[in-house]
GROMACS .gro file of C-alpha atoms in nm:
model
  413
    1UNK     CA    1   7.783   9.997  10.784
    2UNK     CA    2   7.991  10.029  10.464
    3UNK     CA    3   8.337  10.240  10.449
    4UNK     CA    4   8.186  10.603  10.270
    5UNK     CA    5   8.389  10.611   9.947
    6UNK     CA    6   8.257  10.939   9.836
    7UNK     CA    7   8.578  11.066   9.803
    8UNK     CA    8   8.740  10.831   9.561
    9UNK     CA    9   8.678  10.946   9.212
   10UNK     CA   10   8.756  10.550   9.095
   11UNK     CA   11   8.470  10.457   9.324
   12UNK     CA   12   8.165  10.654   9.119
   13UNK     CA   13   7.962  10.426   9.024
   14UNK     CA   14   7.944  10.328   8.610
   15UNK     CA   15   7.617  10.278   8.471
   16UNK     CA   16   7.552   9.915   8.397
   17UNK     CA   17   7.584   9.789   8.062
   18UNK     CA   18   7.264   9.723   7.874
   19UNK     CA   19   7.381   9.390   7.835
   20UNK     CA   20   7.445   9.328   8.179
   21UNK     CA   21   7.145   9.275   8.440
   22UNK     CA   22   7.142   9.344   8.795
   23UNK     CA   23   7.041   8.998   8.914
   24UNK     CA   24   7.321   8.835   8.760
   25UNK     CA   25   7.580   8.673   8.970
   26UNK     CA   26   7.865   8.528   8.808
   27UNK     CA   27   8.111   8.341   9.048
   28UNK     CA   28   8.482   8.297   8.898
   29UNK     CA   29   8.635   7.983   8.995
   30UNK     CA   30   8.985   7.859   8.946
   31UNK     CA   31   9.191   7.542   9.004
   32UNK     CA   32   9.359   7.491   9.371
   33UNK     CA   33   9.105   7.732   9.481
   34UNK     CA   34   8.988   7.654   9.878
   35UNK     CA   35   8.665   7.442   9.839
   36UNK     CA   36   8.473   7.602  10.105
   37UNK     CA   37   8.567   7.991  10.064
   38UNK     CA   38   8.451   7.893   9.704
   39UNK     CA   39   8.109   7.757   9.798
   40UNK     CA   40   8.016   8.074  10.008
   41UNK     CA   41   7.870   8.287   9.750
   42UNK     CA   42   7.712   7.967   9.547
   43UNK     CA   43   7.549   7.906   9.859
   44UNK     CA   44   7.437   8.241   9.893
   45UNK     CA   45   7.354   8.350   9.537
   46UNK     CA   46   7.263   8.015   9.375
   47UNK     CA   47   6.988   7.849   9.609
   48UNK     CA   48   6.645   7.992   9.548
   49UNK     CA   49   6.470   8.075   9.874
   50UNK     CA   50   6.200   8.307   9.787
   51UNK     CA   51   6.001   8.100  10.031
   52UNK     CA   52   6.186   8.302  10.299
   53UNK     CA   53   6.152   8.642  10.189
   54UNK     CA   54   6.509   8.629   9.985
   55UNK     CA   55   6.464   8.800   9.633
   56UNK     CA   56   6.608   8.540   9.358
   57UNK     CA   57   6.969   8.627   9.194
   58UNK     CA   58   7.046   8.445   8.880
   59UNK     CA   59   7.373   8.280   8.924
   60UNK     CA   60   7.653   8.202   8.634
   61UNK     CA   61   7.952   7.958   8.779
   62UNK     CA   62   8.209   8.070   8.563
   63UNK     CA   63   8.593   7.883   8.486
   64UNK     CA   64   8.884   8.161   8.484
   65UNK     CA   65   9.097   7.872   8.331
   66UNK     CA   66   9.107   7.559   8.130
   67UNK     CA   67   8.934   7.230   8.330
   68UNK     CA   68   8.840   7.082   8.499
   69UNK     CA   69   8.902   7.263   8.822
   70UNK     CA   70   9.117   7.079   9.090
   71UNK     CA   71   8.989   7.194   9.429
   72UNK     CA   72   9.091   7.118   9.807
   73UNK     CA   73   9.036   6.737   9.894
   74UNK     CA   74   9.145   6.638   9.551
   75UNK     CA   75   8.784   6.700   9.411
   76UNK     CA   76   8.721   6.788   9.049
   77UNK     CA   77   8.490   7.062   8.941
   78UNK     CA   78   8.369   7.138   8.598
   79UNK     CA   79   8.180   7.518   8.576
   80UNK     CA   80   7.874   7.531   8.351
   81UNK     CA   81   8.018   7.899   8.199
   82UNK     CA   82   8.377   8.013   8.051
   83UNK     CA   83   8.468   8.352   8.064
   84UNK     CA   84   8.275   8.459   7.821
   85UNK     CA   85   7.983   8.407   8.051
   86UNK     CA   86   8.107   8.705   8.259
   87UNK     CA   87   7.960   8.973   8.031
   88UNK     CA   88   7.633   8.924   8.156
   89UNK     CA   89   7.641   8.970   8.504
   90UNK     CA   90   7.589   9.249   8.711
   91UNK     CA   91   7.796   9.150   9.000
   92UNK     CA   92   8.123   8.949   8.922
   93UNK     CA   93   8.273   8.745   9.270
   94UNK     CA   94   8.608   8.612   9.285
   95UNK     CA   95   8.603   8.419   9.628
   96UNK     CA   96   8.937   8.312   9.589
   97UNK     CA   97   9.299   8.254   9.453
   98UNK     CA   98   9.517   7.938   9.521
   99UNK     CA   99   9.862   8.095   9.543
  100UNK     CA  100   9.931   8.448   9.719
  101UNK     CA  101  10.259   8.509   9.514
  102UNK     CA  102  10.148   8.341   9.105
  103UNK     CA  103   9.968   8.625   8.884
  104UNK     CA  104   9.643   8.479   8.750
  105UNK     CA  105   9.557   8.419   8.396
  106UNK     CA  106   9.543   8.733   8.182
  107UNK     CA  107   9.217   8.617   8.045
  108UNK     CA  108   9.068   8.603   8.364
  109UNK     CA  109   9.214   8.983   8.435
  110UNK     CA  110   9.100   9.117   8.123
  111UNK     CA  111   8.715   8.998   8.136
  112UNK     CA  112   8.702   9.152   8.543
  113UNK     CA  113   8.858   9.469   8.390
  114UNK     CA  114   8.602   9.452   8.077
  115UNK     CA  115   8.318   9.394   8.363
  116UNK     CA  116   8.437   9.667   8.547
  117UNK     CA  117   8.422   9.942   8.274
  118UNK     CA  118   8.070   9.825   8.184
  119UNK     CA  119   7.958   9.842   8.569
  120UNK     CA  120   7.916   9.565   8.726
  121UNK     CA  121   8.038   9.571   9.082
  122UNK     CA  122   8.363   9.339   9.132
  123UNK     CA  123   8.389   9.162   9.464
  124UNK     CA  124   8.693   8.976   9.595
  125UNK     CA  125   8.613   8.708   9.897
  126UNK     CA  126   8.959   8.658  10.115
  127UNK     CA  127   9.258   8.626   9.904
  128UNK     CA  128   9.039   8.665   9.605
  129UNK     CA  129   9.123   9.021   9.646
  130UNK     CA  130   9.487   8.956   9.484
  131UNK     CA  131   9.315   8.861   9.198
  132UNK     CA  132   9.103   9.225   9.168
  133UNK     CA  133   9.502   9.412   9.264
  134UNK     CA  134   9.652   9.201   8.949
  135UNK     CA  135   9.376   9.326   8.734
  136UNK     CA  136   9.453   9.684   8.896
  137UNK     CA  137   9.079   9.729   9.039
  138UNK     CA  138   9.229   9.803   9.405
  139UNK     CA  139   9.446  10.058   9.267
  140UNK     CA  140   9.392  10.381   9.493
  141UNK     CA  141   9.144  10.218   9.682
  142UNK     CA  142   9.078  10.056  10.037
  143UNK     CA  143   9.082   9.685  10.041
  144UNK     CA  144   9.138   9.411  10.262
  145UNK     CA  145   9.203   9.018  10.253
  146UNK     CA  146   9.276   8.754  10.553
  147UNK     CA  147   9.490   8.973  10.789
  148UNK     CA  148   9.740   8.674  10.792
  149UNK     CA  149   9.794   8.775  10.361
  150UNK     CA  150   9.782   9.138  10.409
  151UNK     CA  151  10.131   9.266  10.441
  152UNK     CA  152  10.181   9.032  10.114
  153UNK     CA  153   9.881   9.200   9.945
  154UNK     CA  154  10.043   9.565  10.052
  155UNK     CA  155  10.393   9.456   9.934
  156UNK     CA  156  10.259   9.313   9.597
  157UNK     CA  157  10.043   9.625   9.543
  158UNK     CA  158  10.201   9.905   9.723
  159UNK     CA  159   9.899  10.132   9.557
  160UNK     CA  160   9.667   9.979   9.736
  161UNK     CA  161   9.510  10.068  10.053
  162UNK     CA  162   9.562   9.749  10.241
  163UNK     CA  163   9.360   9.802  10.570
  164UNK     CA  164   9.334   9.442  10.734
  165UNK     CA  165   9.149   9.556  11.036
  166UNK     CA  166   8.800   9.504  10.891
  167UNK     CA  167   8.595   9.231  10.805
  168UNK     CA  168   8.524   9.414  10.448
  169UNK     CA  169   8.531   9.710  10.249
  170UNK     CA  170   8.263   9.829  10.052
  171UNK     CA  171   8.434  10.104   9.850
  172UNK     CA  172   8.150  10.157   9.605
  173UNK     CA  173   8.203   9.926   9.280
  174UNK     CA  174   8.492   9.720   9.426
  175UNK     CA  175   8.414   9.531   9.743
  176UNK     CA  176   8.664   9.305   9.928
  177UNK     CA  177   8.623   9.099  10.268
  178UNK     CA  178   8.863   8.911  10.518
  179UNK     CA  179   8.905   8.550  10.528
  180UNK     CA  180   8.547   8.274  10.524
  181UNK     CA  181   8.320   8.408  10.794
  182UNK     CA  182   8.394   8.753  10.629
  183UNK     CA  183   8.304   8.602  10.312
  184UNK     CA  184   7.945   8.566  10.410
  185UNK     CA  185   7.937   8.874  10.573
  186UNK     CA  186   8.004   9.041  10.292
  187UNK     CA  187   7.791   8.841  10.112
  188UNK     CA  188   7.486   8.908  10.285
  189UNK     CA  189   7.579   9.283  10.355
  190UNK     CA  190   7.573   9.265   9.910
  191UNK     CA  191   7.220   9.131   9.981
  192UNK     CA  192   7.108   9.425  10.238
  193UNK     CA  193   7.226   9.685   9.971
  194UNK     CA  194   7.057   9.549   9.695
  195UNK     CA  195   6.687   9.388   9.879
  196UNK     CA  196   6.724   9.582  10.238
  197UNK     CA  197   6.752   9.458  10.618
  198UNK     CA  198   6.462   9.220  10.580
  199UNK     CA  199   6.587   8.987  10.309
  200UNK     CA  200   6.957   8.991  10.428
  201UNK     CA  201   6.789   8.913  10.791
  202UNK     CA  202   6.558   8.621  10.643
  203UNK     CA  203   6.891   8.474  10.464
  204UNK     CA  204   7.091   8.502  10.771
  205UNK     CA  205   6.833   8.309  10.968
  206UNK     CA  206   6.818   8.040  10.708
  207UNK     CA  207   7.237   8.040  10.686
  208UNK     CA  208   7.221   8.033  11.104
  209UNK     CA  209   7.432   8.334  11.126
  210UNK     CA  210   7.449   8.693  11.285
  211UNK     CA  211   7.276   8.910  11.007
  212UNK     CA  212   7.570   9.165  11.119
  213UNK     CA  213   7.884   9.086  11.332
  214UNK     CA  214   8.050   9.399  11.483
  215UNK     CA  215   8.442   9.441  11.543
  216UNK     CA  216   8.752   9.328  11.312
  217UNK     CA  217   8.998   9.098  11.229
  218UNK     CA  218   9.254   9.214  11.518
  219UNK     CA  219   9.123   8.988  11.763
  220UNK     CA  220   9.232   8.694  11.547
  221UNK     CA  221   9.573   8.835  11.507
  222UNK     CA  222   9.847   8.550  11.526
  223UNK     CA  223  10.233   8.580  11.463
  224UNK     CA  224  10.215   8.445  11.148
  225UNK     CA  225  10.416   8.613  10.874
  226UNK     CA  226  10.539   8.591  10.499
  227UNK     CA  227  10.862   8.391  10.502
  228UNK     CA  228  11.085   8.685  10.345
  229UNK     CA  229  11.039   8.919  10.696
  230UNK     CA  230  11.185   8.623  10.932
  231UNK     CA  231  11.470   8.636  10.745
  232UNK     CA  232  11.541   9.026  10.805
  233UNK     CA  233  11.805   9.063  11.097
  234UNK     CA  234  11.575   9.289  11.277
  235UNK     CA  235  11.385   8.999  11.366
  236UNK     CA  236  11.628   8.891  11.614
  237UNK     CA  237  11.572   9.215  11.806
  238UNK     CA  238  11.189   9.169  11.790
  239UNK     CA  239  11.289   8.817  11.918
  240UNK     CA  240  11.427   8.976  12.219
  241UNK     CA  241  11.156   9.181  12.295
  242UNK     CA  242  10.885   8.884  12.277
  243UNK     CA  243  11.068   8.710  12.510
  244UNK     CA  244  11.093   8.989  12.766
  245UNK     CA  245  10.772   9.134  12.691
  246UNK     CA  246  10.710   9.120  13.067
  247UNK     CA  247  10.984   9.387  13.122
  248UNK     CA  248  10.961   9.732  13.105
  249UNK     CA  249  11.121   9.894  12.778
  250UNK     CA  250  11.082  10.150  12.496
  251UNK     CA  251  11.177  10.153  12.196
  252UNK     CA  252  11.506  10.306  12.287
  253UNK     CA  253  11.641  10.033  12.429
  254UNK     CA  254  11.518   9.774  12.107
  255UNK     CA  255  11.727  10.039  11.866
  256UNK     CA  256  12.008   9.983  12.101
  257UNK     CA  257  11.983   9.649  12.078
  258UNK     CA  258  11.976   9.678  11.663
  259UNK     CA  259  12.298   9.899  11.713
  260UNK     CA  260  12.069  10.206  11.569
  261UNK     CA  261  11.995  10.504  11.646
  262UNK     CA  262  11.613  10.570  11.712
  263UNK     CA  263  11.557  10.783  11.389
  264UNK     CA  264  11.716  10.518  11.159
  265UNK     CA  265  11.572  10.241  11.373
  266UNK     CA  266  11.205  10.371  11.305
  267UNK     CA  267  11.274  10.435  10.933
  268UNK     CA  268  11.404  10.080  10.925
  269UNK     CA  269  11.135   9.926  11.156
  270UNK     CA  270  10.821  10.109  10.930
  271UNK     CA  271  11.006   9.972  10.625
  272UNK     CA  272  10.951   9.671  10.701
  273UNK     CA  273  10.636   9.612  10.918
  274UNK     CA  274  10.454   9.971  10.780
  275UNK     CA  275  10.385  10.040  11.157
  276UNK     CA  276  10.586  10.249  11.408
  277UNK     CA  277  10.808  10.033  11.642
  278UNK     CA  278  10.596  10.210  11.947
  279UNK     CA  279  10.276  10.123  11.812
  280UNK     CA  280  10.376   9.765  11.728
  281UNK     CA  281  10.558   9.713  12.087
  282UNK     CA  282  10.159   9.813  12.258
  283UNK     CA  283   9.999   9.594  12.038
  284UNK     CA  284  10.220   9.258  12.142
  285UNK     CA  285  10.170   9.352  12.506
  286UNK     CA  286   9.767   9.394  12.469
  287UNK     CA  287   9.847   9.031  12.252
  288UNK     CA  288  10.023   8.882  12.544
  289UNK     CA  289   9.797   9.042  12.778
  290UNK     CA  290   9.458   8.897  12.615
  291UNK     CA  291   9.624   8.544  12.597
  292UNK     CA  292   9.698   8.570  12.945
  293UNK     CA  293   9.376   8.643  13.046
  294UNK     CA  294   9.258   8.361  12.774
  295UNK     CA  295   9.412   8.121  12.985
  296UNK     CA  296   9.549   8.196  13.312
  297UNK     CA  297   9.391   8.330  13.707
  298UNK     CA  298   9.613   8.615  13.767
  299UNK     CA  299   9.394   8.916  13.821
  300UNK     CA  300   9.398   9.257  13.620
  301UNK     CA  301   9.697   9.363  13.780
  302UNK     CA  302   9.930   9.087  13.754
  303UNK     CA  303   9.841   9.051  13.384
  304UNK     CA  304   9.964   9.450  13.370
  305UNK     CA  305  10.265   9.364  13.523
  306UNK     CA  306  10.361   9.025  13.335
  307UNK     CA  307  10.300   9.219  13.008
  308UNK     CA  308  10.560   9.512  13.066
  309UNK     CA  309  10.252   9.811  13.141
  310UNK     CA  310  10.333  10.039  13.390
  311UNK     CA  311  10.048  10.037  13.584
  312UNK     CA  312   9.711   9.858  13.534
  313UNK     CA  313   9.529  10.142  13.452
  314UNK     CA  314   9.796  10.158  13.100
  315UNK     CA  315   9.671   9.794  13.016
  316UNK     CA  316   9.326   9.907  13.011
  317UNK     CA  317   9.357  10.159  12.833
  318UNK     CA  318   9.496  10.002  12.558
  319UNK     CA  319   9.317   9.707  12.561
  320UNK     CA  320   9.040   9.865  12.535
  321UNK     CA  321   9.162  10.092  12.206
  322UNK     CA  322   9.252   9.784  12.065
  323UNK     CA  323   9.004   9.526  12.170
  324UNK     CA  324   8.655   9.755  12.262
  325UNK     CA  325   8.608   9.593  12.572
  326UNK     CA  326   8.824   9.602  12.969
  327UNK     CA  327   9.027   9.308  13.046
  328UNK     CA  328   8.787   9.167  13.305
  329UNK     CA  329   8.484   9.179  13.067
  330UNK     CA  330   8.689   9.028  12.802
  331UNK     CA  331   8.776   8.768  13.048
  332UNK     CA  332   8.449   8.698  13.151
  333UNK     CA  333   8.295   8.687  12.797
  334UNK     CA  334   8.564   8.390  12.691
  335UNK     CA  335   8.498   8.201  12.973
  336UNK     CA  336   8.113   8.253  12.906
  337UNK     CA  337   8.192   8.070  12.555
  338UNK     CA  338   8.418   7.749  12.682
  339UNK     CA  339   8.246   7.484  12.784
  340UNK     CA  340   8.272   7.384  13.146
  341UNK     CA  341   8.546   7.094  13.128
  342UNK     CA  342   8.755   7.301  12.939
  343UNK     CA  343   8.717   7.610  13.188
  344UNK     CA  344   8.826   7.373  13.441
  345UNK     CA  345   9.129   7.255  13.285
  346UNK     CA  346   9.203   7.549  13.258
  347UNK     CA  347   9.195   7.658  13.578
  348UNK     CA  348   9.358   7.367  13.667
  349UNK     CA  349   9.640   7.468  13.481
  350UNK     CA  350   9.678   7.784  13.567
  351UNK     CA  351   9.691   7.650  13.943
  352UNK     CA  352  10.002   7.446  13.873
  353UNK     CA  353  10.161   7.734  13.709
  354UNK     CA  354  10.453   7.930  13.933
  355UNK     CA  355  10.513   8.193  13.631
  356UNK     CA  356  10.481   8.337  13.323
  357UNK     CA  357  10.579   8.083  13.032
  358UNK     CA  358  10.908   7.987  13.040
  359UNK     CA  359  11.028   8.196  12.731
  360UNK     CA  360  10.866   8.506  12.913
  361UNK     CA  361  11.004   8.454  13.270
  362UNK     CA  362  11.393   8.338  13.239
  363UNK     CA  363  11.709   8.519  13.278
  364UNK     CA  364  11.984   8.485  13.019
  365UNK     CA  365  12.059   8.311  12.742
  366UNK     CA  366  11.721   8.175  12.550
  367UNK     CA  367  11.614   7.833  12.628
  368UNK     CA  368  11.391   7.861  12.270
  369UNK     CA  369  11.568   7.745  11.961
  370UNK     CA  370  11.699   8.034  11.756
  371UNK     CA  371  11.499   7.909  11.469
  372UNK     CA  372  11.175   7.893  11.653
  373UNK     CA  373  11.255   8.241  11.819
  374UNK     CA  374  11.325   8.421  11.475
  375UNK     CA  375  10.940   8.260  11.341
  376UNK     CA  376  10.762   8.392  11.626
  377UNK     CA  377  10.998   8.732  11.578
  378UNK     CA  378  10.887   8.686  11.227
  379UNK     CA  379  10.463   8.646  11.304
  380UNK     CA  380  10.473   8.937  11.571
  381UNK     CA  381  10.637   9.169  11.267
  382UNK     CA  382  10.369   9.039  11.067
  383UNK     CA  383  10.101   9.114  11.293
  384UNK     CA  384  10.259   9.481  11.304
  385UNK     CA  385  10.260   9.488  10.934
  386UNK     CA  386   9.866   9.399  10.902
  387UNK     CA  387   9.782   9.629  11.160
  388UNK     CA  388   9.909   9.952  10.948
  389UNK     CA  389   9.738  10.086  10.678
  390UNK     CA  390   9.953  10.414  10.622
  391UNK     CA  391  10.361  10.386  10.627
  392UNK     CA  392  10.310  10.787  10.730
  393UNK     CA  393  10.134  10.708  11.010
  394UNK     CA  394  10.277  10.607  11.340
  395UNK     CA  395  10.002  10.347  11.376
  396UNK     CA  396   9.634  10.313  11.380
  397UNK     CA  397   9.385  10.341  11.649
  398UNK     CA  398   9.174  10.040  11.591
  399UNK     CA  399   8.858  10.134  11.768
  400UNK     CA  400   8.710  10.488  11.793
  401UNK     CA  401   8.689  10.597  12.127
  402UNK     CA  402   8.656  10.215  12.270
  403UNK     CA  403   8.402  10.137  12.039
  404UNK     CA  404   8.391   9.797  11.802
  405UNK     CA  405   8.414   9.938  11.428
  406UNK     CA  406   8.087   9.782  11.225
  407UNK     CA  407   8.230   9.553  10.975
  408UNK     CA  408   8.333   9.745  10.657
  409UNK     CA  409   8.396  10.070  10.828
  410UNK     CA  410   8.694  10.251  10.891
  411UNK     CA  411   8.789  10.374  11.203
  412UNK     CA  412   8.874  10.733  11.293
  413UNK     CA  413   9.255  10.800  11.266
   0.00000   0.00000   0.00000
């Protein structure tokens, strides 16, 4: 189910050029751009499989740039089409970009904005969607990219609605989609709109994938973060509180810490990570929590109590706001996916374990480099940042009412 972009006057549809034709796929590929997130809609688009059910597109492999096209691996690639190409198609995928922070080629920009005006619906595959923000196509609009690029994409283009929870966003003309498994979601969701459930489900069979995948990105939230947040000083306060995530604290006592009062601590906090300090503080306790449960025996409870909740019955609540599902069935469902020597290990593991890890259970002075302490400070901001999608907001509820959001759709504020 697609985000409903009714609203947005940039997302009425344009009629299609006469010159353009519905069928037509043209793929824009540049140099240093990820092999595989490339391939995705080739694959998709370019192999004929009426055999299966699977209406035929027409696909156009167009260069954005001067060859021949360097590619992961070292490989050389030399498209069939130039730009030029472009004004043909009916549907115009970028699948990706090779650098998060370098402005593509103004040539490039100008034939996606031409294509744009004359109707053809723009797609952006992973970071491809910084491409579609430099040619100002996100402008106003709900996006979304790899959740580990989104608080880049929403610094870049503050106008954009950066919203890194989904898997993609269908906002009419413009679609956009997480990082490679999103790609062919959104890929075969293009499919469903265009030939209905049966041909996206025949394609998915013959790709050996779910013809729909339910949830988000947030349970493959890491601490990763852009470089130029780590170096912020209020990451060695969020340092602090990673490391004693298992005791009980508010926010107060973090501003304290930052020599702040709580007003200009929030202000300061939402500046930086577009999420309220409160909101970000749950989420890295549900994080701990799940990766507790990922790979340790202690029941329900203990997890609660490790992770700084008050009670058990607090850690299931917001577990399941933020994951759709209660600790013990998320629990069981992991272990239901590792194989069996690795669920003993595991186990055997957790049996020789007297405690929490050691830079969650010690008193005093940090055993953890500060260097290593500021990057993890640095990925759990990060996380915070990808999980906002409104600076006005003190933070998102990422499921409605414990319930998985359907890829591409928003859920209720």
């Amino acid at each position: 189910m697609s985000h409903d972009s009714a609203a947005a006057p940039e997302a009425v549809a344009r009629k299609l050029s006469g010159r353009r034709r519905k069928e037509i796929v043209a793929v824009l590929l540049f140099s240093g751009g990820p092999i595989f997130e490339s391939s995705i809609p080739l694959s998709v688009f370019g192999i004929d499989r009426q055999d299966a059910g699977v209406p035929r597109y027409r696909l156009l492999v167009c260069a954005g740039e001067e060859g021949p096209l360097r590619t992961t691996g070292g490989l050389e690639l030399t498209a069939p089409h130039g730009l030029e190409a472009i004004s043909r198609a009916g549907t115009v995928v970028v699948p990706a970009w090779r650098s998060i922070t370098s402005p593509p080629p103004e040539e490039a920009l100008d034939a996606l904005r031409r294509a744009h005006e004359e109707g053809a619906r723009i797609v952006g595959l992973c970071t491809g969607a910084f491409v579609l923000a430099a040619a100002g196509l996100l402008d106003g609009r709900p996006a979304t990219t790899h959740w580990m690029y989104a608080p880049t994409l929403a610094k870049r283009y503050p106008s954009v609605h950066v919203d890194p929870r989904e898997l993609f966003v269908d906002d009419g003309d413009v679609l956009t989609s997480a990082g490679t498994a999103a790609g062919i979601d959104l890929c075969l969701h293009i499919v469903r709109m265009d030939h209905g459930n049966e041909a996206a489900g025949a394609l998915a069979r013959r790709l050996v994938v779910p013809p729909r995948r339910s949830g988000g990105q947030e349970r493959y939230l890491d601490r990763s973060l852009p470089e130029e947040i780590g170096a912020d000083p209020l990451a060695e306060v969020v340092a602090w509180a990673l490391e004693h995530l298992h005791e009980q604290f508010d926010v107060e006592t973090l501003a304290a810490r930052a020599y702040m009062s709580r007003r200009t601590f929030d202000r300061r906090f939402r500046s930086l990570t577009g999420s309220a300090p409160l909101q970000w503080l749950i989420t890295q306790r549900v994080l701990q929590a799940q990766r507790l449960l990922e790979t340790s025996d202690y029941s329900v409870d203990e997890v609660a109590g490790r992770c700084g909740f008050r009670s058990p019955v607090a850690l299931r609540g917001h577990f399941r706001r933020q994951l759709g599902s209660s600790p013990a069935a998320y629990r069981a469902a992991y272990r239901a996916r590792r194989p069996q020597s690795e669920r003993a290990s595991e186990a055997d593991g957790a049996m020789g374990q007297a405690g929490p890890p050691p830079s969650l259970n010690h008193e005093g002075p940090s055993p953890v480099p500060m260097q290593t302490r500021r990057t993890a400070a640095a990925g759990a901001l990060g996380a915070a940042a990808s999980l906002s999608t409104d600076p006005g907001k003190p933070g998102p509820e990422l499921y409605v009412a414990g319930r998985p959001s359907l890829p591409g759709q928003r859920s209720a504020p």
